[in-house]
Every structure is written in C-alpha cells, then in structure tokens.
Amino acid sequence: WFKRFRSGDFDTEDKERSGRPKTIEDADLQALLDEDDTQTQDQLAEALNMTRQGISKRLHAMGKIQEEGKWVLHELTERQMENRRATSEILLLRHERKSFLHRIVTGDEKWIYFENPKRKKSCLSPGKASTSMARPNRFGK
C-alpha cells in the first residue's frame, strides 16, 4: 500500500482479483434463508453442497449477522396488555404531578421502592465528629 500511496493512488477499496469464483449465487442462499432463517450453517452447507466455512463467508459478504431471538417469559393476553397500558398511563400522570419514578427500580416484573440517601461530605475541624446517617434498609419498610 505504501507504493500505491507514493504513486498518488489513495484508493483504499479492494481491486478485482483473479481467483476461484464463488460456487453459489447469493440468491440461492437468500432463498434458503427466506424459507427458514433459523437454519444452521451446517444445514445450509448441506443443502447447497458447500463447506460450512464457505457458507459463513457468503453470509458475512451478504451482511448477515447471527442474533439470538429475544427471550420472552410468557405471552400476554389482550386483557393483560390493556391492564399494563392503563397502569403505565396512571403512573405517568402521577409522575407529572409529583416526580417519583426515580425511586422505582424494576426487575423481573416486580416493583421495588427504595430510598437511596446520599451521604454529604463536610469540612470539619480536627477532632470534631461528622454527622452520622443510618444505613438505609435494603429490603424496604
């Protein structure tokens, strides 16, 4: 690349190279993925009579990425979704009147209230005790 830059060629794109042409068309691979996008690379390789590494390279060249599906604990009924929407609206209206959402932590579909008081630093004379503050209860009231 140094020789090319010295000669004034600042193009960083790959040039066409001679070599073994790809053995499958992207359309064939895309057609298999359209049928079932959960197929493994081994299954695709067997269907197209290629190696798994060849399939992996073609998928990468096509811009495909492997991503796991999102984990859902359970499906919600229409009534449950409507209940959650209504509860959220009520909480947002309540928050507009008085801010309280900063005190709520959610996890595993349970509501946990907590107070997290900040200890204040103070500048004291030597020998003088600082103000004490009780440690908050981790498990609520």
mmCIF file of C-alpha atoms in Angstrom:
data_model
loop_
_atom_site.group_PDB
_atom_site.id
_atom_site.type_symbol
_atom_site.label_atom_id
_atom_site.label_comp_id
_atom_site.label_asym_id
_atom_site.label_seq_id
_atom_site.Cartn_x
_atom_site.Cartn_y
_atom_site.Cartn_z
ATOM 1 C CA TRP A 1 0.000 0.000 0.000
ATOM 2 C CA PHE A 2 2.961 2.303 0.580
ATOM 3 C CA LYS A 3 3.976 2.084 -3.099
ATOM 4 C CA ARG A 4 0.436 2.915 -4.200
ATOM 5 C CA PHE A 5 0.223 5.926 -1.881
ATOM 6 C CA ARG A 6 3.635 7.158 -3.045
ATOM 7 C CA SER A 7 2.497 6.967 -6.684
ATOM 8 C CA GLY A 8 -0.625 9.004 -5.838
ATOM 9 C CA ASP A 9 -3.150 6.152 -5.732
ATOM 10 C CA PHE A 10 -5.075 6.788 -2.494
ATOM 11 C CA ASP A 11 -7.898 4.360 -3.282
ATOM 12 C CA THR A 12 -8.482 2.054 -0.303
ATOM 13 C CA GLU A 13 -11.107 -0.130 -1.998
ATOM 14 C CA ASP A 14 -10.194 -3.698 -2.884
ATOM 15 C CA LYS A 15 -9.355 -4.293 -6.531
ATOM 16 C CA GLU A 16 -10.783 -7.149 -8.571
ATOM 17 C CA ARG A 17 -8.623 -10.215 -8.171
ATOM 18 C CA SER A 18 -8.337 -13.407 -10.052
ATOM 19 C CA GLY A 19 -9.197 -16.421 -8.033
ATOM 20 C CA ARG A 20 -11.715 -19.108 -7.564
ATOM 21 C CA PRO A 21 -15.200 -17.745 -8.254
ATOM 22 C CA LYS A 22 -17.877 -18.289 -5.666
ATOM 23 C CA THR A 23 -19.639 -21.562 -6.186
ATOM 24 C CA ILE A 24 -23.138 -20.430 -5.239
ATOM 25 C CA GLU A 25 -25.201 -17.416 -6.048
ATOM 26 C CA ASP A 26 -26.330 -15.208 -3.213
ATOM 27 C CA ALA A 27 -29.900 -15.599 -4.475
ATOM 28 C CA ASP A 28 -29.785 -19.355 -3.782
ATOM 29 C CA LEU A 29 -28.583 -18.772 -0.240
ATOM 30 C CA GLN A 30 -31.122 -15.975 0.285
ATOM 31 C CA ALA A 31 -33.923 -18.257 -0.941
ATOM 32 C CA LEU A 32 -32.993 -20.858 1.678
ATOM 33 C CA LEU A 33 -32.876 -18.180 4.363
ATOM 34 C CA ASP A 34 -36.284 -16.863 3.286
ATOM 35 C CA GLU A 35 -37.731 -20.348 3.779
ATOM 36 C CA ASP A 36 -36.330 -20.694 7.300
ATOM 37 C CA ASP A 37 -33.887 -18.180 8.746
ATOM 38 C CA THR A 38 -33.196 -20.385 11.761
ATOM 39 C CA GLN A 39 -31.229 -22.947 9.761
ATOM 40 C CA THR A 40 -27.706 -23.622 10.929
ATOM 41 C CA GLN A 41 -24.713 -23.038 8.703
ATOM 42 C CA ASP A 42 -24.225 -26.814 8.566
ATOM 43 C CA GLN A 43 -27.772 -27.275 7.256
ATOM 44 C CA LEU A 44 -27.268 -24.548 4.640
ATOM 45 C CA ALA A 45 -23.939 -26.065 3.602
ATOM 46 C CA GLU A 46 -25.524 -29.483 3.161
ATOM 47 C CA ALA A 47 -28.418 -28.063 1.131
ATOM 48 C CA LEU A 48 -26.075 -26.121 -1.195
ATOM 49 C CA ASN A 49 -23.320 -28.767 -1.293
ATOM 50 C CA MET A 50 -20.692 -26.426 0.160
ATOM 51 C CA THR A 51 -18.500 -26.258 3.229
ATOM 52 C CA ARG A 52 -19.680 -24.536 6.388
ATOM 53 C CA GLN A 53 -16.775 -22.080 6.094
ATOM 54 C CA GLY A 54 -17.896 -21.190 2.563
ATOM 55 C CA ILE A 55 -21.424 -20.532 3.792
ATOM 56 C CA SER A 56 -20.059 -18.457 6.668
ATOM 57 C CA LYS A 57 -18.048 -16.292 4.267
ATOM 58 C CA ARG A 58 -21.036 -15.814 1.933
ATOM 59 C CA LEU A 59 -23.302 -14.840 4.823
ATOM 60 C CA HIS A 60 -20.701 -12.356 6.019
ATOM 61 C CA ALA A 61 -20.330 -10.929 2.497
ATOM 62 C CA MET A 62 -24.124 -10.565 2.293
ATOM 63 C CA GLY A 63 -24.065 -8.572 5.536
ATOM 64 C CA LYS A 64 -25.953 -11.177 7.560
ATOM 65 C CA ILE A 65 -25.389 -11.351 11.303
ATOM 66 C CA GLN A 66 -26.288 -14.046 13.789
ATOM 67 C CA GLU A 67 -28.545 -12.830 16.532
ATOM 68 C CA GLU A 68 -30.439 -14.747 19.152
ATOM 69 C CA GLY A 69 -34.144 -14.195 19.469
ATOM 70 C CA LYS A 70 -35.410 -12.220 22.410
ATOM 71 C CA TRP A 71 -36.359 -14.242 25.457
ATOM 72 C CA VAL A 72 -39.988 -13.785 26.460
ATOM 73 C CA LEU A 73 -41.142 -15.281 29.736
ATOM 74 C CA HIS A 74 -44.728 -15.694 28.615
ATOM 75 C CA GLU A 75 -47.242 -14.355 26.138
ATOM 76 C CA LEU A 76 -49.643 -11.718 27.410
ATOM 77 C CA THR A 77 -53.366 -11.768 26.738
ATOM 78 C CA GLU A 78 -55.125 -8.700 25.363
ATOM 79 C CA ARG A 79 -56.565 -8.009 28.824
ATOM 80 C CA GLN A 80 -53.106 -8.148 30.452
ATOM 81 C CA MET A 81 -51.640 -5.801 27.818
ATOM 82 C CA GLU A 82 -54.514 -3.342 28.302
ATOM 83 C CA ASN A 83 -54.033 -3.509 32.088
ATOM 84 C CA ARG A 84 -50.310 -2.741 31.732
ATOM 85 C CA ARG A 85 -51.022 0.148 29.360
ATOM 86 C CA ALA A 86 -53.591 1.657 31.734
ATOM 87 C CA THR A 87 -51.256 1.258 34.721
ATOM 88 C CA SER A 88 -48.437 2.932 32.794
ATOM 89 C CA GLU A 89 -50.680 5.875 31.886
ATOM 90 C CA ILE A 90 -51.730 6.286 35.525
ATOM 91 C CA LEU A 91 -48.107 6.228 36.677
ATOM 92 C CA LEU A 92 -47.105 8.800 34.052
ATOM 93 C CA LEU A 93 -49.938 11.116 35.100
ATOM 94 C CA ARG A 94 -48.924 10.679 38.734
ATOM 95 C CA HIS A 95 -45.307 11.435 37.797
ATOM 96 C CA GLU A 96 -46.385 14.700 36.128
ATOM 97 C CA ARG A 97 -47.965 15.818 39.403
ATOM 98 C CA LYS A 98 -45.078 14.763 41.642
ATOM 99 C CA SER A 99 -41.870 13.152 40.498
ATOM 100 C CA PHE A 100 -41.477 9.677 41.957
ATOM 101 C CA LEU A 101 -40.198 7.470 39.133
ATOM 102 C CA HIS A 102 -36.562 7.992 40.131
ATOM 103 C CA ARG A 103 -37.318 5.939 43.267
ATOM 104 C CA ILE A 104 -38.614 2.870 41.426
ATOM 105 C CA VAL A 105 -36.411 0.016 40.261
ATOM 106 C CA THR A 106 -37.977 -2.705 38.157
ATOM 107 C CA GLY A 107 -36.696 -6.197 37.826
ATOM 108 C CA ASP A 108 -38.350 -9.493 36.975
ATOM 109 C CA GLU A 109 -41.763 -7.827 36.775
ATOM 110 C CA LYS A 110 -41.806 -6.746 40.421
ATOM 111 C CA TRP A 111 -41.928 -3.177 41.682
ATOM 112 C CA ILE A 112 -39.372 -2.337 44.317
ATOM 113 C CA TYR A 113 -39.310 1.021 46.045
ATOM 114 C CA PHE A 114 -36.086 2.174 47.523
ATOM 115 C CA GLU A 115 -34.641 5.277 49.044
ATOM 116 C CA ASN A 116 -31.026 5.937 48.320
ATOM 117 C CA PRO A 117 -29.989 8.871 50.503
ATOM 118 C CA LYS A 118 -26.674 10.431 49.609
ATOM 119 C CA ARG A 119 -24.112 10.958 52.322
ATOM 120 C CA LYS A 120 -22.910 14.510 52.264
ATOM 121 C CA LYS A 121 -19.260 15.396 52.665
ATOM 122 C CA SER A 122 -18.453 18.019 55.202
ATOM 123 C CA CYS A 123 -15.373 20.006 56.104
ATOM 124 C CA LEU A 124 -14.700 19.583 59.842
ATOM 125 C CA SER A 125 -12.175 20.791 62.348
ATOM 126 C CA PRO A 126 -9.739 18.162 63.691
ATOM 127 C CA GLY A 127 -11.271 16.096 66.484
ATOM 128 C CA LYS A 128 -14.854 17.022 65.618
ATOM 129 C CA ALA A 129 -17.162 14.117 64.719
ATOM 130 C CA SER A 130 -19.042 14.138 61.447
ATOM 131 C CA THR A 131 -22.804 13.834 61.305
ATOM 132 C CA SER A 132 -23.994 10.239 61.269
ATOM 133 C CA MET A 133 -26.620 8.751 58.994
ATOM 134 C CA ALA A 134 -28.337 5.415 59.390
ATOM 135 C CA ARG A 135 -27.718 2.948 56.590
ATOM 136 C CA PRO A 136 -30.920 2.503 54.584
ATOM 137 C CA ASN A 137 -32.756 -0.796 54.802
ATOM 138 C CA ARG A 138 -32.034 -2.800 51.637
ATOM 139 C CA PHE A 139 -35.307 -4.684 51.828
ATOM 140 C CA GLY A 140 -37.765 -1.819 52.167
ATOM 141 C CA LYS A 141 -40.082 -0.980 55.013
#
